XYZ file of N, CA and C in Angstrom:
651
model
N -100.799 41.630 -53.559
C -101.661 42.368 -52.648
C -100.824 43.038 -51.576
N -101.029 44.309 -51.336
C -100.214 44.992 -50.343
C -100.735 44.663 -48.962
N -99.798 44.493 -48.013
C -100.174 44.190 -46.637
C -99.415 45.102 -45.703
N -100.137 45.764 -44.840
C -99.524 46.574 -43.816
C -99.943 46.016 -42.469
N -99.092 46.170 -41.502
C -99.450 45.768 -40.150
C -100.282 46.866 -39.546
N -101.506 46.564 -39.213
C -102.387 47.590 -38.666
C -101.938 47.953 -37.277
N -101.832 49.238 -37.026
C -101.441 49.695 -35.711
C -102.416 50.753 -35.263
N -102.548 50.898 -33.979
C -103.368 51.975 -33.445
C -104.795 51.572 -33.209
N -105.132 50.260 -33.345
C -106.484 49.829 -33.041
C -107.433 50.139 -34.154
N -108.718 50.255 -33.833
C -109.752 50.487 -34.828
C -109.504 51.808 -35.518
N -109.583 51.820 -36.840
C -109.307 52.985 -37.656
C -107.939 53.541 -37.275
N -107.882 54.870 -36.951
C -106.576 55.417 -36.606
C -106.548 55.855 -35.151
N -107.236 55.109 -34.300
C -107.190 55.387 -32.864
C -105.823 55.003 -32.313
N -105.427 55.714 -31.262
C -104.102 55.508 -30.698
C -104.198 55.172 -29.221
N -103.124 54.550 -28.718
C -103.049 54.308 -27.289
C -102.887 55.635 -26.560
N -103.395 55.736 -25.317
C -103.259 56.988 -24.559
C -101.802 57.364 -24.397
N -101.532 58.670 -24.380
C -100.173 59.152 -24.182
C -100.151 60.158 -23.041
N -98.973 60.424 -22.526
C -98.837 61.238 -21.328
C -98.443 62.662 -21.684
N -99.114 63.669 -21.128
C -98.716 65.057 -21.386
C -97.274 65.283 -20.965
N -96.494 65.911 -21.855
C -95.084 66.093 -21.549
C -94.838 67.181 -20.517
N -95.778 68.122 -20.359
C -95.588 69.158 -19.355
C -95.527 68.558 -17.952
N -96.304 67.476 -17.735
C -96.336 66.891 -16.408
C -95.132 65.998 -16.163
N -94.447 65.577 -17.211
C -93.229 64.787 -17.115
C -93.416 63.532 -16.267
N -94.506 62.814 -16.509
C -94.693 61.541 -15.847
C -93.902 60.469 -16.578
N -94.033 59.224 -16.112
C -93.317 58.139 -16.769
C -93.740 58.066 -18.226
N -92.803 58.107 -19.177
C -93.147 58.126 -20.598
C -93.746 56.801 -21.041
N -94.694 56.881 -21.960
C -95.302 55.702 -22.538
C -94.752 55.469 -23.919
N -95.001 54.295 -24.462
C -94.590 54.006 -25.827
C -95.267 54.989 -26.777
N -94.493 55.572 -27.674
C -95.070 56.487 -28.652
C -96.092 55.750 -29.485
N -97.315 56.282 -29.608
C -98.379 55.560 -30.297
C -98.034 55.266 -31.739
N -98.095 53.994 -32.095
C -97.872 53.602 -33.470
C -96.422 53.589 -33.895
N -95.500 53.970 -33.027
C -94.111 54.078 -33.462
C -93.418 52.731 -33.525
N -93.879 51.764 -32.702
C -93.283 50.445 -32.750
C -91.920 50.367 -32.085
N -91.552 51.359 -31.299
C -90.266 51.340 -30.627
C -90.386 50.572 -29.314
N -89.260 49.993 -28.850
C -89.311 49.314 -27.562
C -89.262 50.339 -26.443
N -89.647 49.908 -25.238
C -89.758 50.829 -24.121
C -88.436 51.511 -23.804
N -87.328 50.781 -23.903
C -86.031 51.364 -23.551
C -85.720 52.571 -24.420
N -86.019 52.472 -25.727
C -85.722 53.591 -26.617
C -86.623 54.771 -26.310
N -87.883 54.501 -26.001
C -88.806 55.594 -25.678
C -88.375 56.280 -24.385
N -88.018 55.471 -23.374
C -87.589 56.037 -22.100
C -86.315 56.854 -22.286
N -85.405 56.344 -23.104
C -84.160 57.079 -23.347
C -84.439 58.410 -24.017
N -85.350 58.412 -24.992
C -85.686 59.658 -25.684
C -86.340 60.639 -24.727
N -87.224 60.139 -23.843
C -87.888 61.020 -22.884
C -86.884 61.583 -21.886
N -85.948 60.737 -21.435
C -84.944 61.196 -20.479
C -84.048 62.253 -21.093
N -83.717 62.062 -22.375
C -82.858 63.037 -23.050
C -83.530 64.393 -23.135
N -84.851 64.382 -23.310
C -85.563 65.651 -23.453
C -85.746 66.359 -22.129
N -85.533 65.645 -20.999
C -85.694 66.275 -19.697
C -84.703 67.415 -19.509
N -83.523 67.277 -20.131
C -82.494 68.260 -19.880
C -82.535 69.454 -20.806
N -83.444 69.452 -21.794
C -83.496 70.597 -22.698
C -84.779 71.374 -22.483
N -84.947 72.420 -23.278
C -86.120 73.278 -23.136
C -87.072 73.071 -24.282
N -87.227 71.812 -24.737
C -88.072 71.545 -25.900
C -89.516 71.909 -25.626
N -90.012 71.591 -24.428
C -91.412 71.856 -24.121
C -91.580 73.316 -23.723
N -92.596 73.988 -24.247
C -92.805 75.394 -23.933
C -93.308 75.568 -22.512
N -93.047 76.738 -21.939
C -93.520 77.039 -20.597
C -94.772 77.888 -20.705
N -95.494 77.991 -19.583
C -96.680 78.821 -19.582
C -97.938 77.989 -19.484
N -98.903 78.514 -18.736
C -100.130 77.761 -18.501
C -100.931 77.561 -19.778
N -101.006 78.579 -20.633
C -101.777 78.438 -21.870
C -101.184 77.354 -22.764
N -99.870 77.333 -22.886
C -99.208 76.316 -23.701
C -99.407 74.937 -23.095
N -99.347 74.860 -21.765
C -99.544 73.572 -21.093
C -100.941 73.035 -21.349
N -101.934 73.914 -21.274
C -103.316 73.481 -21.542
C -103.475 73.042 -22.990
N -102.827 73.779 -23.897
C -102.924 73.422 -25.313
C -102.285 72.063 -25.569
N -101.138 71.827 -24.932
C -100.473 70.541 -25.116
C -101.342 69.399 -24.595
N -101.922 69.580 -23.412
C -102.780 68.546 -22.845
C -103.988 68.290 -23.733
N -104.533 69.358 -24.321
C -105.664 69.194 -25.229
C -105.270 68.378 -26.458
N -104.060 68.619 -26.959
C -103.590 67.853 -28.107
C -103.366 66.391 -27.736
N -102.850 66.139 -26.531
C -102.676 64.768 -26.063
C -104.016 64.047 -26.047
N -105.041 64.707 -25.514
C -106.376 64.086 -25.481
C -106.889 63.817 -26.888
N -106.612 64.745 -27.786
C -107.055 64.558 -29.177
C -106.358 63.358 -29.803
N -105.060 63.236 -29.567
C -104.300 62.133 -30.146
C -104.666 60.784 -29.524
N -105.210 60.809 -28.312
C -105.631 59.557 -27.691
C -106.826 58.956 -28.408
N -107.540 59.768 -29.166
C -108.721 59.302 -29.884
C -108.509 59.150 -31.388
N -107.622 59.939 -31.948
C -107.443 59.908 -33.405
C -106.064 60.431 -33.755
N -105.342 59.678 -34.571
C -104.027 60.137 -34.988
C -104.166 61.333 -35.917
N -103.291 62.297 -35.752
C -103.312 63.511 -36.555
C -102.036 63.627 -37.374
N -102.149 64.290 -38.505
C -100.949 64.665 -39.242
C -100.319 65.868 -38.550
N -99.095 66.171 -38.915
C -98.442 67.348 -38.356
C -99.239 68.601 -38.703
N -99.733 68.662 -39.923
C -100.529 69.811 -40.351
C -101.799 69.950 -39.511
N -102.467 68.836 -39.246
C -103.687 68.872 -38.436
C -103.378 69.261 -36.996
N -102.281 68.727 -36.455
C -101.901 69.072 -35.083
C -101.558 70.552 -34.973
N -100.855 71.076 -35.972
C -100.493 72.495 -35.961
C -101.753 73.367 -36.012
N -102.713 72.989 -36.854
C -103.958 73.745 -36.952
C -104.746 73.676 -35.635
N -104.733 72.502 -35.010
C -105.413 72.334 -33.727
C -104.823 73.265 -32.678
N -103.494 73.311 -32.586
C -102.843 74.154 -31.602
C -103.038 75.644 -31.914
N -103.054 75.970 -33.192
C -103.236 77.368 -33.579
C -104.588 77.909 -33.123
N -105.541 77.001 -32.969
C -106.862 77.413 -32.506
C -106.991 77.465 -31.000
N -105.889 77.226 -30.275
C -105.932 77.209 -28.805
C -105.428 78.519 -28.195
N -105.292 79.549 -28.988
C -104.930 80.879 -28.484
C -103.562 80.889 -27.800
N -102.575 80.285 -28.477
C -101.198 80.362 -27.996
C -100.332 80.890 -29.128
N -99.145 81.343 -28.797
C -98.267 81.938 -29.787
C -97.672 80.918 -30.741
N -97.213 81.416 -31.882
C -96.633 80.537 -32.904
C -95.399 79.803 -32.372
N -94.605 80.470 -31.543
C -93.417 79.815 -30.994
C -93.804 78.640 -30.111
N -94.855 78.802 -29.316
C -95.323 77.696 -28.477
C -95.864 76.560 -29.328
N -96.598 76.905 -30.381
C -97.120 75.881 -31.294
C -95.980 75.047 -31.852
N -94.957 75.702 -32.364
C -93.855 74.978 -32.984
C -93.049 74.186 -31.958
N -92.944 74.704 -30.730
C -92.217 73.964 -29.695
C -92.927 72.660 -29.358
N -94.255 72.717 -29.248
C -95.027 71.500 -28.969
C -94.916 70.525 -30.133
N -95.041 71.026 -31.358
C -94.945 70.168 -32.538
C -93.584 69.465 -32.571
N -92.511 70.218 -32.348
C -91.169 69.624 -32.368
C -91.016 68.562 -31.287
N -91.566 68.827 -30.105
C -91.487 67.865 -29.012
C -92.246 66.587 -29.355
N -93.430 66.727 -29.926
C -94.241 65.562 -30.282
C -93.603 64.783 -31.444
N -92.967 65.487 -32.354
C -92.256 64.805 -33.437
C -91.085 63.998 -32.885
N -90.347 64.592 -31.955
C -89.199 63.898 -31.370
C -89.638 62.631 -30.639
N -90.801 62.664 -30.029
C -91.310 61.515 -29.291
C -92.097 60.543 -30.168
N -92.258 60.878 -31.437
C -92.987 60.064 -32.401
C -94.483 59.993 -32.099
N -95.012 60.984 -31.365
C -96.456 61.066 -31.187
C -97.099 61.591 -32.476
N -96.308 62.287 -33.266
C -96.716 62.715 -34.604
C -95.751 62.090 -35.595
N -96.289 61.479 -36.639
C -95.443 60.788 -37.619
C -96.234 60.688 -38.922
N -95.984 61.613 -39.836
C -96.743 61.651 -41.084
C -96.518 60.408 -41.944
N -95.303 59.889 -41.961
C -95.021 58.708 -42.777
C -95.825 57.508 -42.287
N -95.870 57.325 -40.977
C -96.627 56.198 -40.413
C -98.127 56.402 -40.615
N -98.609 57.627 -40.445
C -100.021 57.901 -40.678
C -100.384 57.615 -42.132
N -99.499 57.978 -43.057
C -99.760 57.706 -44.471
C -99.911 56.208 -44.720
N -99.052 55.393 -44.109
C -99.154 53.941 -44.256
C -100.484 53.424 -43.706
N -100.912 53.970 -42.569
C -102.176 53.548 -41.977
C -103.357 53.922 -42.870
N -103.306 55.101 -43.480
C -104.382 55.528 -44.363
C -104.444 54.661 -45.614
N -103.285 54.242 -46.118
C -103.266 53.338 -47.265
C -103.870 51.995 -46.879
N -103.476 51.486 -45.717
C -104.031 50.209 -45.256
C -105.553 50.295 -45.116
N -106.016 51.323 -44.437
C -107.449 51.468 -44.220
C -108.201 51.629 -45.534
N -107.652 52.455 -46.429
C -108.338 52.709 -47.686
C -108.350 51.512 -48.614
N -107.193 50.873 -48.775
C -107.067 49.789 -49.743
C -107.568 48.457 -49.209
N -107.088 48.072 -48.034
C -107.376 46.737 -47.522
C -108.743 46.638 -46.860
N -109.164 47.693 -46.185
C -110.394 47.604 -45.412
C -111.590 48.236 -46.107
N -111.356 49.242 -46.936
C -112.472 49.940 -47.569
C -112.526 49.737 -49.075
N -111.530 49.061 -49.632
C -111.539 48.765 -51.055
C -111.422 49.978 -51.953
N -110.754 51.015 -51.510
C -110.619 52.230 -52.306
C -109.395 52.162 -53.207
N -109.455 52.926 -54.275
C -108.352 52.972 -55.222
C -107.317 54.006 -54.844
N -106.231 53.977 -55.607
C -105.085 54.846 -55.331
C -105.477 56.325 -55.322
N -106.276 56.745 -56.292
C -106.624 58.160 -56.400
C -107.409 58.637 -55.185
N -108.376 57.846 -54.741
C -109.182 58.237 -53.587
C -108.334 58.318 -52.326
N -107.423 57.369 -52.158
C -106.557 57.383 -50.979
C -105.625 58.588 -51.023
N -105.105 58.884 -52.200
C -104.226 60.049 -52.350
C -104.964 61.336 -51.995
N -106.227 61.432 -52.393
C -107.022 62.615 -52.072
C -107.252 62.741 -50.572
N -107.481 61.608 -49.915
C -107.656 61.615 -48.462
C -106.395 62.124 -47.774
N -105.241 61.630 -48.210
C -103.988 62.057 -47.592
C -103.719 63.532 -47.850
N -104.027 64.005 -49.050
C -103.821 65.422 -49.349
C -104.724 66.288 -48.472
N -105.976 65.842 -48.279
C -106.914 66.601 -47.459
C -106.468 66.671 -46.006
N -105.717 65.678 -45.568
C -105.252 65.651 -44.185
C -103.854 66.256 -44.019
N -103.329 66.804 -45.099
C -102.070 67.522 -45.008
C -100.834 66.647 -44.977
N -100.936 65.400 -45.450
C -99.758 64.535 -45.512
C -98.820 65.057 -46.601
N -97.551 65.265 -46.313
C -96.615 65.734 -47.336
C -96.567 64.784 -48.532
N -96.320 65.339 -49.706
C -96.366 64.539 -50.929
C -95.378 63.377 -50.898
N -94.176 63.617 -50.399
C -93.170 62.550 -50.369
C -93.652 61.369 -49.524
N -94.222 61.651 -48.359
C -94.728 60.575 -47.500
C -95.904 59.861 -48.147
N -96.764 60.628 -48.814
C -97.925 60.023 -49.467
C -97.495 59.115 -50.613
N -96.576 59.582 -51.440
C -96.139 58.780 -52.577
C -95.427 57.509 -52.129
N -94.635 57.608 -51.063
C -93.943 56.424 -50.553
C -94.937 55.388 -50.039
N -95.976 55.835 -49.356
C -96.977 54.910 -48.821
C -97.823 54.296 -49.928
N -98.055 55.041 -51.000
C -98.878 54.558 -52.113
C -98.122 53.647 -53.071
N -96.803 53.659 -53.007
C -95.993 52.923 -53.971
C -96.373 51.448 -54.086
N -96.623 50.730 -52.987
C -96.975 49.308 -53.119
C -98.298 49.058 -53.839
N -99.144 50.076 -53.979
C -100.431 49.877 -54.638
C -100.324 49.891 -56.160
N -99.201 50.343 -56.683
C -99.095 50.544 -58.130
C -99.290 49.266 -58.929
N -98.858 48.127 -58.378
C -98.851 46.896 -59.156
C -100.120 46.060 -59.038
N -100.979 46.356 -58.085
C -102.129 45.477 -57.894
C -103.466 46.202 -57.912
N -103.510 47.378 -58.527
C -104.772 48.116 -58.571
C -105.853 47.314 -59.294
N -105.480 46.657 -60.397
C -106.469 45.872 -61.134
C -107.032 44.740 -60.291
N -106.169 44.083 -59.535
C -106.613 42.981 -58.675
C -107.550 43.470 -57.583
N -107.197 44.595 -56.977
C -108.052 45.133 -55.927
C -109.383 45.618 -56.484
N -109.355 46.229 -57.661
C -110.601 46.666 -58.298
C -111.494 45.473 -58.616
N -110.881 44.380 -59.049
C -111.662 43.185 -59.372
C -112.285 42.580 -58.115
N -111.569 42.598 -57.011
C -112.130 42.094 -55.753
C -113.386 42.871 -55.376
N -113.315 44.193 -55.500
C -114.474 45.028 -55.188
C -115.594 44.769 -56.183
N -115.244 44.684 -57.465
C -116.250 44.496 -58.511
C -116.995 43.175 -58.344
N -116.305 42.138 -57.943
C -116.960 40.839 -57.750
C -118.035 40.915 -56.672
N -117.735 41.624 -55.603
C -118.728 41.766 -54.551
C -119.924 42.579 -55.006
N -119.687 43.631 -55.767
C -120.768 44.486 -56.245
C -121.584 43.829 -57.342
N -120.944 42.984 -58.133
C -121.641 42.357 -59.260
C -122.801 41.484 -58.787
N -122.678 40.909 -57.605
C -123.744 40.059 -57.071
C -125.033 40.848 -56.845
N -124.899 42.134 -56.662
C -126.069 42.975 -56.403
C -126.747 43.444 -57.677
N -126.166 43.078 -58.820
C -126.686 43.557 -60.108
C -127.356 42.451 -60.912
N -127.628 41.315 -60.283
C -128.337 40.237 -60.981
C -129.692 40.748 -61.461
N -130.012 40.454 -62.708
C -131.289 40.879 -63.277
C -131.258 42.245 -63.921
N -130.153 42.989 -63.734
C -130.017 44.303 -64.364
C -129.494 44.119 -65.780
N -130.008 44.923 -66.714
C -129.542 44.877 -68.102
C -128.023 44.938 -68.157
N -127.435 44.180 -69.084
C -125.977 44.033 -69.128
C -125.255 45.366 -69.252
N -125.674 46.197 -70.176
C -125.007 47.484 -70.361
C -125.226 48.420 -69.172
N -126.428 48.378 -68.621
C -126.712 49.215 -67.449
C -125.870 48.752 -66.259
N -125.748 47.435 -66.106
C -124.943 46.893 -65.020
C -123.482 47.296 -65.187
N -122.983 47.266 -66.425
C -121.597 47.642 -66.679
C -121.371 49.112 -66.339
N -122.285 49.965 -66.776
C -122.138 51.393 -66.479
C -122.186 51.644 -64.977
N -123.109 50.969 -64.307
C -123.267 51.187 -62.874
C -122.029 50.717 -62.104
N -121.544 49.539 -62.446
C -120.391 48.989 -61.745
C -119.133 49.801 -62.032
N -118.981 50.193 -63.272
C -117.835 51.034 -63.644
C -117.866 52.347 -62.857
N -119.034 52.947 -62.747
C -119.159 54.198 -62.001
C -118.841 54.022 -60.523
N -119.278 52.908 -59.950
C -118.994 52.648 -58.540
C -117.498 52.530 -58.288
N -116.821 51.838 -59.189
C -115.376 51.677 -59.023
C -114.631 52.998 -59.217
N -115.085 53.797 -60.172
C -114.469 55.098 -60.385
C -114.622 55.977 -59.148
N -115.801 55.939 -58.525
C -116.024 56.753 -57.331
C -115.165 56.285 -56.160
N -114.737 55.043 -56.193
C -113.836 54.548 -55.150
C -112.384 54.907 -55.433
N -112.126 55.561 -56.547
C -110.782 56.043 -56.811
C -109.946 55.188 -57.732
N -110.570 54.210 -58.418
C -109.813 53.399 -59.371
C -109.755 54.119 -60.716
N -108.674 53.893 -61.440
C -108.523 54.525 -62.749
C -109.599 54.014 -63.695
N -109.865 54.786 -64.735
C -110.913 54.408 -65.676
C -110.678 53.056 -66.322
N -109.445 52.792 -66.743
C -109.152 51.526 -67.413
C -109.253 50.350 -66.451
N -108.717 50.510 -65.229
C -108.798 49.434 -64.239
C -110.238 49.173 -63.851
N -111.025 50.225 -63.711
C -112.427 50.077 -63.327
C -113.227 49.367 -64.414
N -112.996 49.727 -65.671
C -113.739 49.108 -66.769
C -113.376 47.634 -66.923
N -112.094 47.332 -66.868
C -111.673 45.936 -67.004
C -112.223 45.081 -65.863
N -112.163 45.614 -64.650
C -112.671 44.871 -63.496
C -114.174 44.669 -63.595
N -114.891 45.700 -64.029
C -116.344 45.598 -64.150
C -116.726 44.541 -65.189
N -116.074 44.562 -66.324
C -116.376 43.582 -67.372
C -116.066 42.159 -66.907
N -114.923 41.983 -66.276
C -114.538 40.648 -65.820
C -115.496 40.125 -64.760
N -115.830 40.966 -63.797
C -116.718 40.542 -62.714
C -118.106 40.186 -63.237
N -118.619 40.961 -64.157
C -119.947 40.676 -64.699
C -119.932 39.415 -65.556
N -118.843 39.221 -66.301
C -118.726 37.999 -67.102
C -118.667 36.773 -66.202
N -117.922 36.861 -65.116
C -117.851 35.758 -64.167
C -119.211 35.483 -63.544
N -119.933 36.548 -63.240
C -121.243 36.387 -62.617
C -122.229 35.719 -63.581
N -122.159 36.112 -64.837
C -123.042 35.487 -65.827
C -122.703 34.003 -65.975
N -121.410 33.689 -65.983
C -120.985 32.299 -66.121
C -121.448 31.462 -64.922
N -121.365 32.040 -63.735
C -121.814 31.333 -62.535
C -123.313 31.056 -62.604
N -124.056 32.032 -63.092
C -125.503 31.871 -63.192
C -125.887 30.801 -64.191
N -125.016 30.597 -65.190
C -125.310 29.586 -66.218
C -124.733 28.211 -65.867
N -124.098 28.133 -64.694
C -123.567 26.835 -64.244
C -122.098 26.634 -64.480
N -121.409 27.590 -65.084
C -119.982 27.486 -65.332
C -119.243 28.040 -64.119
N -118.185 27.419 -63.724
C -117.395 27.864 -62.574
C -115.975 28.202 -63.005
N -115.508 29.367 -62.585
C -114.118 29.753 -62.874
C -113.211 29.194 -61.801
N -112.051 28.716 -62.225
C -111.078 28.202 -61.268
C -110.143 29.321 -60.839
């Protein structure tokens, strides 16, 4: 079973972060897991360069992105699209993106891991559904594949866990109808056809055995 350390609180919420234009005391980059000394050192290093764009419009756009990230982690693609809609130039957009990447306020690899955790461990979704979610959010393929790699070996086990819970709701339903229904539910959660069918059959067989007084160890 794959296990990730959940970060960022409920779902993909993040700890508040400080707008870089105001140059206040830097906070820990949300979800980055770095110690304060490293974050402070990175912030101090950026004080001497021109990474952050100048101009009131860019400053407002950056602050708006900070507020957005305080509520929900974004991919780089989502952050870029957000800034593009704030009526600032492409150079300012890229300057803000680069600054946020350097500070680890944006991190596609970490976001991909969080999406895998949420999808697999908390929502019982299969590899395909999670991959589609990451693609829709603009996660680069390399980051998505790396985050999905631990799921390759236990898809059947995870599908069976979901199927066992669903099978309890199908008591009294015709055997073939129950199999079709359960198989369809697992497929919609993103499990492969073979994994979904095997899990559905096993879960229903276990449920029938339990109803007849037999207990599986």
